[in-house]
Amino acid sequence: SQQGEEDPQALSIQEGENATMNCSYKTSINNLQWYRQNSGRGLVHLILIRSNEREKHSGRLRVTLDTSKKSSSLLITASRAADTASYFCATDEGGTSYGKLTFGQGTILTVHP
Amino acid sequence: KAGVTQTPRYLIKTRGQQVTLSCSPISGHRSVSWYQQTPGQGLQFLFEYFSETQRNKGNFPGRFSGRQFSNSRSEMNVSTLELGDSALYLCASSWTGGVYEQYFGPGTRLTVT
């Protein structure tokens, strides 16, 4: 079952604009990770934020986590055509949930040159 | 450092046959997780192996099985293939399968006819 619900399902923007994707989840988590997938290929890890963190940056990426609302957002600044991909949030519930990430349905981002 | 490798990349099988997929994790990683990705169900966790032991299993029928070798390489097997098994199968490796990021391979695209 999918824990995460991502919003929007699809996002279309122009190069240079910012893209924001949101993710909600249902259970307590150990950490939340964001991944990118190009055209049905493997997933590329973007960033991991732990449950005791509220915000994290990596290059043009900014991730926030609100555990009280069980939600996270991914902001990509100054987007490029190469950012066109599907973006997934994935939660790790910790405990005995070894090696299991629960993925959202993903947001399809299209960046127009 | 070499990434996660999966073989074969593409596979076409007939209903009723069985298939074995292989995954070589990043050197030093001891945890390997397997996922199935379909357009309808998204990314779903199959199982996780750590030090040759299955520690976690998703909600899949017993036709799906796996194993891990002493060098951390892993295989998954699907017996009595069904049309619905057509999917992208992804493996991911991490240090321990819990607190750390998972790094994904390019996937094996299985088509069942």
PDB file of C-alpha atoms in Angstrom:
ATOM      1  CA  SER A   1       0.000   0.000   0.000  1.00  0.00           C
ATOM      2  CA  GLN A   2       1.117   3.541  -0.645  1.00  0.00           C
ATOM      3  CA  GLN A   3       1.670   5.604   2.446  1.00  0.00           C
ATOM      4  CA  GLY A   4       2.553   8.809   0.733  1.00  0.00           C
ATOM      5  CA  GLU A   5       0.200  10.972  -1.217  1.00  0.00           C
ATOM      6  CA  GLU A   6       1.888  13.441  -3.470  1.00  0.00           C
ATOM      7  CA  ASP A   7       0.537  16.680  -4.699  1.00  0.00           C
ATOM      8  CA  PRO A   8       0.332  17.716  -7.423  1.00  0.00           C
ATOM      9  CA  GLN A   9       0.292  14.592  -9.578  1.00  0.00           C
ATOM     10  CA  ALA A  10       1.729  16.601 -12.456  1.00  0.00           C
ATOM     11  CA  LEU A  11       3.463  19.954 -12.658  1.00  0.00           C
ATOM     12  CA  SER A  12       4.454  21.875 -15.766  1.00  0.00           C
ATOM     13  CA  ILE A  13       6.705  24.923 -15.512  1.00  0.00           C
ATOM     14  CA  GLN A  14       9.170  27.017 -17.506  1.00  0.00           C
ATOM     15  CA  GLU A  15      12.926  26.867 -17.080  1.00  0.00           C
ATOM     16  CA  GLY A  16      14.091  29.174 -14.325  1.00  0.00           C
ATOM     17  CA  GLU A  17      10.896  28.861 -12.290  1.00  0.00           C
ATOM     18  CA  ASN A  18      10.684  27.110  -8.951  1.00  0.00           C
ATOM     19  CA  ALA A  19       8.898  23.789  -8.531  1.00  0.00           C
ATOM     20  CA  THR A  20       7.257  22.711  -5.296  1.00  0.00           C
ATOM     21  CA  MET A  21       6.013  19.203  -4.612  1.00  0.00           C
ATOM     22  CA  ASN A  22       4.227  18.058  -1.504  1.00  0.00           C
ATOM     23  CA  CYS A  23       4.010  14.699   0.184  1.00  0.00           C
ATOM     24  CA  SER A  24       1.783  13.503   3.003  1.00  0.00           C
ATOM     25  CA  TYR A  25       2.127  10.270   4.938  1.00  0.00           C
ATOM     26  CA  LYS A  26       0.160   8.372   7.540  1.00  0.00           C
ATOM     27  CA  THR A  27       2.403   6.746  10.123  1.00  0.00           C
ATOM     28  CA  SER A  28       5.301   7.758  12.336  1.00  0.00           C
ATOM     29  CA  ILE A  29       8.549   7.796  10.456  1.00  0.00           C
ATOM     30  CA  ASN A  30      12.272   7.500  11.075  1.00  0.00           C
ATOM     31  CA  ASN A  31      13.188   9.503   8.004  1.00  0.00           C
ATOM     32  CA  LEU A  32      11.781  10.680   4.684  1.00  0.00           C
ATOM     33  CA  GLN A  33      13.655  10.530   1.414  1.00  0.00           C
ATOM     34  CA  TRP A  34      13.081  12.082  -1.984  1.00  0.00           C
ATOM     35  CA  TYR A  35      13.971  10.327  -5.217  1.00  0.00           C
ATOM     36  CA  ARG A  36      13.952  11.242  -8.888  1.00  0.00           C
ATOM     37  CA  GLN A  37      13.179   8.836 -11.716  1.00  0.00           C
ATOM     38  CA  ASN A  38      13.730   9.487 -15.391  1.00  0.00           C
ATOM     39  CA  SER A  39      11.508   7.648 -17.873  1.00  0.00           C
ATOM     40  CA  GLY A  40      11.076   4.338 -16.043  1.00  0.00           C
ATOM     41  CA  ARG A  41      14.711   3.995 -15.117  1.00  0.00           C
ATOM     42  CA  GLY A  42      16.222   3.509 -11.680  1.00  0.00           C
ATOM     43  CA  LEU A  43      15.594   5.944  -8.865  1.00  0.00           C
ATOM     44  CA  VAL A  44      18.198   8.543  -8.008  1.00  0.00           C
ATOM     45  CA  HIS A  45      18.450   9.513  -4.358  1.00  0.00           C
ATOM     46  CA  LEU A  46      18.102  13.258  -3.849  1.00  0.00           C
ATOM     47  CA  ILE A  47      17.938  13.975  -0.150  1.00  0.00           C
ATOM     48  CA  LEU A  48      17.134  12.385   3.191  1.00  0.00           C
ATOM     49  CA  ILE A  49      15.611  14.259   6.111  1.00  0.00           C
ATOM     50  CA  ARG A  50      15.363  12.690   9.533  1.00  0.00           C
ATOM     51  CA  SER A  51      12.317  12.913  11.739  1.00  0.00           C
ATOM     52  CA  ASN A  52      14.046  15.327  14.140  1.00  0.00           C
ATOM     53  CA  GLU A  53      14.981  17.725  11.325  1.00  0.00           C
ATOM     54  CA  ARG A  54      12.710  20.433   9.952  1.00  0.00           C
ATOM     55  CA  GLU A  55      14.572  21.635   6.894  1.00  0.00           C
ATOM     56  CA  LYS A  56      17.438  20.501   4.737  1.00  0.00           C
ATOM     57  CA  HIS A  57      19.203  21.925   1.703  1.00  0.00           C
ATOM     58  CA  SER A  58      21.235  20.330  -1.044  1.00  0.00           C
ATOM     59  CA  GLY A  59      22.250  22.513  -3.967  1.00  0.00           C
ATOM     60  CA  ARG A  60      19.043  23.734  -5.604  1.00  0.00           C
ATOM     61  CA  LEU A  61      16.915  21.450  -3.431  1.00  0.00           C
ATOM     62  CA  ARG A  62      15.160  22.419  -0.238  1.00  0.00           C
ATOM     63  CA  VAL A  63      13.179  19.901   1.751  1.00  0.00           C
ATOM     64  CA  THR A  64      10.965  20.601   4.729  1.00  0.00           C
ATOM     65  CA  LEU A  65       9.391  18.144   7.106  1.00  0.00           C
ATOM     66  CA  ASP A  66       6.472  18.752   9.443  1.00  0.00           C
ATOM     67  CA  THR A  67       5.949  15.639  11.537  1.00  0.00           C
ATOM     68  CA  SER A  68       2.937  17.145  13.321  1.00  0.00           C
ATOM     69  CA  LYS A  69       1.141  17.414   9.984  1.00  0.00           C
ATOM     70  CA  LYS A  70       2.816  14.308   8.567  1.00  0.00           C
ATOM     71  CA  SER A  71       3.892  16.191   5.483  1.00  0.00           C
ATOM     72  CA  SER A  72       6.979  17.157   3.542  1.00  0.00           C
ATOM     73  CA  SER A  73       7.716  19.421   0.629  1.00  0.00           C
ATOM     74  CA  LEU A  74      10.452  19.459  -1.982  1.00  0.00           C
ATOM     75  CA  LEU A  75      11.394  22.753  -3.587  1.00  0.00           C
ATOM     76  CA  ILE A  76      13.569  22.827  -6.685  1.00  0.00           C
ATOM     77  CA  THR A  77      14.791  26.334  -7.385  1.00  0.00           C
ATOM     78  CA  ALA A  78      15.752  27.743 -10.776  1.00  0.00           C
ATOM     79  CA  SER A  79      14.573  24.609 -12.541  1.00  0.00           C
ATOM     80  CA  ARG A  80      16.211  23.311 -15.703  1.00  0.00           C
ATOM     81  CA  ALA A  81      14.938  21.148 -18.550  1.00  0.00           C
ATOM     82  CA  ALA A  82      17.121  18.361 -17.153  1.00  0.00           C
ATOM     83  CA  ASP A  83      14.976  18.362 -13.988  1.00  0.00           C
ATOM     84  CA  THR A  84      12.126  16.864 -16.027  1.00  0.00           C
ATOM     85  CA  ALA A  85      11.365  13.579 -14.264  1.00  0.00           C
ATOM     86  CA  SER A  86       9.070  11.895 -11.769  1.00  0.00           C
ATOM     87  CA  TYR A  87       9.717  12.723  -8.130  1.00  0.00           C
ATOM     88  CA  PHE A  88       8.828  10.389  -5.286  1.00  0.00           C
ATOM     89  CA  CYS A  89       8.817  10.749  -1.562  1.00  0.00           C
ATOM     90  CA  ALA A  90       9.535   7.631   0.454  1.00  0.00           C
ATOM     91  CA  THR A  91       9.191   7.043   4.165  1.00  0.00           C
ATOM     92  CA  ASP A  92      11.156   4.774   6.429  1.00  0.00           C
ATOM     93  CA  GLU A  93       9.119   3.808   9.470  1.00  0.00           C
ATOM     94  CA  GLY A  94      12.120   2.529  11.410  1.00  0.00           C
ATOM     95  CA  GLY A  95      11.777  -0.146  14.056  1.00  0.00           C
ATOM     96  CA  THR A  96      11.496  -3.593  12.495  1.00  0.00           C
ATOM     97  CA  SER A  97      10.630  -2.150   9.098  1.00  0.00           C
ATOM     98  CA  TYR A  98      14.068  -3.134   7.843  1.00  0.00           C
ATOM     99  CA  GLY A  99      14.970  -1.924   4.411  1.00  0.00           C
ATOM    100  CA  LYS A 100      11.401  -0.988   3.561  1.00  0.00           C
ATOM    101  CA  LEU A 101      10.618   2.338   2.001  1.00  0.00           C
ATOM    102  CA  THR A 102       6.993   3.215   1.402  1.00  0.00           C
ATOM    103  CA  PHE A 103       6.621   5.358  -1.693  1.00  0.00           C
ATOM    104  CA  GLY A 104       4.110   7.931  -2.747  1.00  0.00           C
ATOM    105  CA  GLN A 105       2.557   7.880  -6.209  1.00  0.00           C
ATOM    106  CA  GLY A 106       4.926  10.567  -7.399  1.00  0.00           C
ATOM    107  CA  THR A 107       4.778  13.943  -9.085  1.00  0.00           C
ATOM    108  CA  ILE A 108       5.562  14.198 -12.783  1.00  0.00           C
ATOM    109  CA  LEU A 109       7.532  17.386 -13.348  1.00  0.00           C
ATOM    110  CA  THR A 110       7.938  18.823 -16.819  1.00  0.00           C
ATOM    111  CA  VAL A 111      10.263  21.778 -17.274  1.00  0.00           C
ATOM    112  CA  HIS A 112       9.928  23.540 -20.629  1.00  0.00           C
ATOM    113  CA  PRO A 113      13.036  25.163 -22.128  1.00  0.00           C
TER     114      PRO A 113
ATOM    115  CA  LYS B   1      32.621   3.656  -6.470  1.00  0.00           C
ATOM    116  CA  ALA B   2      30.500   1.488  -8.722  1.00  0.00           C
ATOM    117  CA  GLY B   3      26.751   1.746  -8.328  1.00  0.00           C
ATOM    118  CA  VAL B   4      24.135  -0.926  -7.936  1.00  0.00           C
ATOM    119  CA  THR B   5      23.992  -3.229 -10.934  1.00  0.00           C
ATOM    120  CA  GLN B   6      21.109  -5.395 -12.042  1.00  0.00           C
ATOM    121  CA  THR B   7      21.009  -8.133 -14.625  1.00  0.00           C
ATOM    122  CA  PRO B   8      19.438  -8.701 -16.990  1.00  0.00           C
ATOM    123  CA  ARG B   9      18.084  -5.273 -17.917  1.00  0.00           C
ATOM    124  CA  TYR B  10      15.227  -6.635 -20.021  1.00  0.00           C
ATOM    125  CA  LEU B  11      13.471  -9.964 -19.977  1.00  0.00           C
ATOM    126  CA  ILE B  12      10.530 -11.458 -21.826  1.00  0.00           C
ATOM    127  CA  LYS B  13       8.938 -14.588 -20.396  1.00  0.00           C
ATOM    128  CA  THR B  14       5.817 -16.623 -20.970  1.00  0.00           C
ATOM    129  CA  ARG B  15       3.099 -17.244 -18.426  1.00  0.00           C
ATOM    130  CA  GLY B  16       3.890 -20.198 -16.211  1.00  0.00           C
ATOM    131  CA  GLN B  17       7.646 -19.859 -16.541  1.00  0.00           C
ATOM    132  CA  GLN B  18       9.959 -18.793 -13.775  1.00  0.00           C
ATOM    133  CA  VAL B  19      12.568 -16.043 -13.740  1.00  0.00           C
ATOM    134  CA  THR B  20      15.623 -15.105 -11.686  1.00  0.00           C
ATOM    135  CA  LEU B  21      16.864 -11.549 -11.405  1.00  0.00           C
ATOM    136  CA  SER B  22      20.237 -10.561 -10.021  1.00  0.00           C
ATOM    137  CA  CYS B  23      21.433  -7.544  -8.063  1.00  0.00           C
ATOM    138  CA  SER B  24      24.956  -6.537  -7.053  1.00  0.00           C
ATOM    139  CA  PRO B  25      24.992  -3.882  -4.330  1.00  0.00           C
ATOM    140  CA  ILE B  26      27.446  -1.056  -3.825  1.00  0.00           C
ATOM    141  CA  SER B  27      30.645  -2.363  -2.307  1.00  0.00           C
ATOM    142  CA  GLY B  28      30.361  -2.413   1.472  1.00  0.00           C
ATOM    143  CA  HIS B  29      26.572  -2.290   1.530  1.00  0.00           C
ATOM    144  CA  ARG B  30      25.078  -5.261   3.322  1.00  0.00           C
ATOM    145  CA  SER B  31      21.386  -4.586   2.888  1.00  0.00           C
ATOM    146  CA  VAL B  32      19.545  -5.244  -0.348  1.00  0.00           C
ATOM    147  CA  SER B  33      15.882  -4.416  -0.854  1.00  0.00           C
ATOM    148  CA  TRP B  34      13.707  -5.321  -3.817  1.00  0.00           C
ATOM    149  CA  TYR B  35      10.772  -3.346  -5.205  1.00  0.00           C
ATOM    150  CA  GLN B  36       8.209  -3.858  -7.931  1.00  0.00           C
ATOM    151  CA  GLN B  37       7.034  -0.866  -9.936  1.00  0.00           C
ATOM    152  CA  THR B  38       3.880  -0.956 -12.043  1.00  0.00           C
ATOM    153  CA  PRO B  39       1.762   1.858 -13.474  1.00  0.00           C
ATOM    154  CA  GLY B  40      -1.222   0.768 -11.413  1.00  0.00           C
ATOM    155  CA  GLN B  41       0.315  -0.006  -8.026  1.00  0.00           C
ATOM    156  CA  GLY B  42       3.389   2.197  -8.115  1.00  0.00           C
ATOM    157  CA  LEU B  43       6.471   1.199  -6.163  1.00  0.00           C
ATOM    158  CA  GLN B  44       5.896  -1.652  -3.766  1.00  0.00           C
ATOM    159  CA  PHE B  45       8.346  -3.284  -1.393  1.00  0.00           C
ATOM    160  CA  LEU B  46       9.017  -6.980  -1.961  1.00  0.00           C
ATOM    161  CA  PHE B  47      11.631  -7.963   0.635  1.00  0.00           C
ATOM    162  CA  GLU B  48      14.915  -7.037   2.241  1.00  0.00           C
ATOM    163  CA  TYR B  49      18.015  -9.090   2.947  1.00  0.00           C
ATOM    164  CA  PHE B  50      20.847  -8.364   5.315  1.00  0.00           C
ATOM    165  CA  SER B  51      23.781 -10.685   5.906  1.00  0.00           C
ATOM    166  CA  GLU B  52      22.058 -13.484   3.976  1.00  0.00           C
ATOM    167  CA  THR B  53      18.906 -13.257   6.107  1.00  0.00           C
ATOM    168  CA  GLN B  54      15.513 -12.025   5.036  1.00  0.00           C
ATOM    169  CA  ARG B  55      14.542  -9.457   7.630  1.00  0.00           C
ATOM    170  CA  ASN B  56      11.431  -8.016   6.078  1.00  0.00           C
ATOM    171  CA  LYS B  57       8.853  -9.041   3.519  1.00  0.00           C
ATOM    172  CA  GLY B  58       6.135  -7.156   1.708  1.00  0.00           C
ATOM    173  CA  ASN B  59       2.662  -8.303   0.849  1.00  0.00           C
ATOM    174  CA  PHE B  60       3.403 -10.492  -2.156  1.00  0.00           C
ATOM    175  CA  PRO B  61       2.491 -14.129  -2.803  1.00  0.00           C
ATOM    176  CA  GLY B  62       4.930 -16.920  -2.100  1.00  0.00           C
ATOM    177  CA  ARG B  63       5.777 -17.124  -5.809  1.00  0.00           C
ATOM    178  CA  PHE B  64       8.121 -14.243  -5.106  1.00  0.00           C
ATOM    179  CA  SER B  65      11.260 -15.285  -3.279  1.00  0.00           C
ATOM    180  CA  GLY B  66      14.796 -14.146  -2.881  1.00  0.00           C
ATOM    181  CA  ARG B  67      18.137 -14.847  -1.349  1.00  0.00           C
ATOM    182  CA  GLN B  68      21.373 -13.131  -0.552  1.00  0.00           C
ATOM    183  CA  PHE B  69      24.870 -14.502  -0.838  1.00  0.00           C
ATOM    184  CA  SER B  70      27.859 -14.012   1.431  1.00  0.00           C
ATOM    185  CA  ASN B  71      29.200 -11.264  -0.864  1.00  0.00           C
ATOM    186  CA  SER B  72      25.872  -9.398  -0.426  1.00  0.00           C
ATOM    187  CA  ARG B  73      24.761 -10.044  -3.998  1.00  0.00           C
ATOM    188  CA  SER B  74      21.100 -10.883  -4.141  1.00  0.00           C
ATOM    189  CA  GLU B  75      18.741 -12.712  -6.420  1.00  0.00           C
ATOM    190  CA  MET B  76      14.994 -12.712  -6.611  1.00  0.00           C
ATOM    191  CA  ASN B  77      12.932 -15.441  -8.190  1.00  0.00           C
ATOM    192  CA  VAL B  78       9.387 -15.395  -9.469  1.00  0.00           C
ATOM    193  CA  SER B  79       7.829 -18.763 -10.189  1.00  0.00           C
ATOM    194  CA  THR B  80       4.736 -19.543 -12.246  1.00  0.00           C
ATOM    195  CA  LEU B  81       4.723 -16.147 -13.894  1.00  0.00           C
ATOM    196  CA  GLU B  82       1.444 -14.320 -14.417  1.00  0.00           C
ATOM    197  CA  LEU B  83       0.668 -11.477 -16.796  1.00  0.00           C
ATOM    198  CA  GLY B  84       0.366  -9.167 -13.807  1.00  0.00           C
ATOM    199  CA  ASP B  85       3.988  -9.778 -12.902  1.00  0.00           C
ATOM    200  CA  SER B  86       5.040  -7.590 -15.815  1.00  0.00           C
ATOM    201  CA  ALA B  87       6.842  -4.724 -14.126  1.00  0.00           C
ATOM    202  CA  LEU B  88      10.073  -2.915 -13.501  1.00  0.00           C
ATOM    203  CA  TYR B  89      11.919  -4.689 -10.700  1.00  0.00           C
ATOM    204  CA  LEU B  90      14.284  -2.500  -8.765  1.00  0.00           C
ATOM    205  CA  CYS B  91      16.837  -3.413  -6.189  1.00  0.00           C
ATOM    206  CA  ALA B  92      18.404  -0.990  -3.768  1.00  0.00           C
ATOM    207  CA  SER B  93      21.339  -1.275  -1.429  1.00  0.00           C
ATOM    208  CA  SER B  94      22.274   0.523   1.746  1.00  0.00           C
ATOM    209  CA  TRP B  95      24.659   0.138   4.657  1.00  0.00           C
ATOM    210  CA  THR B  96      22.155  -1.371   7.043  1.00  0.00           C
ATOM    211  CA  GLY B  97      18.708  -1.017   5.519  1.00  0.00           C
ATOM    212  CA  GLY B  98      17.462   1.289   8.203  1.00  0.00           C
ATOM    213  CA  VAL B  99      18.770   4.738   8.904  1.00  0.00           C
ATOM    214  CA  TYR B 100      20.648   5.283   5.675  1.00  0.00           C
ATOM    215  CA  GLU B 101      19.785   6.183   2.111  1.00  0.00           C
ATOM    216  CA  GLN B 102      18.961   3.451  -0.341  1.00  0.00           C
ATOM    217  CA  TYR B 103      20.723   3.503  -3.682  1.00  0.00           C
ATOM    218  CA  PHE B 104      18.852   1.989  -6.580  1.00  0.00           C
ATOM    219  CA  GLY B 105      19.966   0.022  -9.591  1.00  0.00           C
ATOM    220  CA  PRO B 106      18.653   0.672 -13.117  1.00  0.00           C
ATOM    221  CA  GLY B 107      16.057  -2.064 -12.799  1.00  0.00           C
ATOM    222  CA  THR B 108      15.047  -5.141 -14.760  1.00  0.00           C
ATOM    223  CA  ARG B 109      12.086  -4.688 -17.072  1.00  0.00           C
ATOM    224  CA  LEU B 110      10.130  -7.970 -17.055  1.00  0.00           C
ATOM    225  CA  THR B 111       7.449  -8.581 -19.646  1.00  0.00           C
ATOM    226  CA  VAL B 112       5.235 -11.634 -19.279  1.00  0.00           C
ATOM    227  CA  THR B 113       3.322 -12.714 -22.388  1.00  0.00           C
TER     228      THR B 113
END
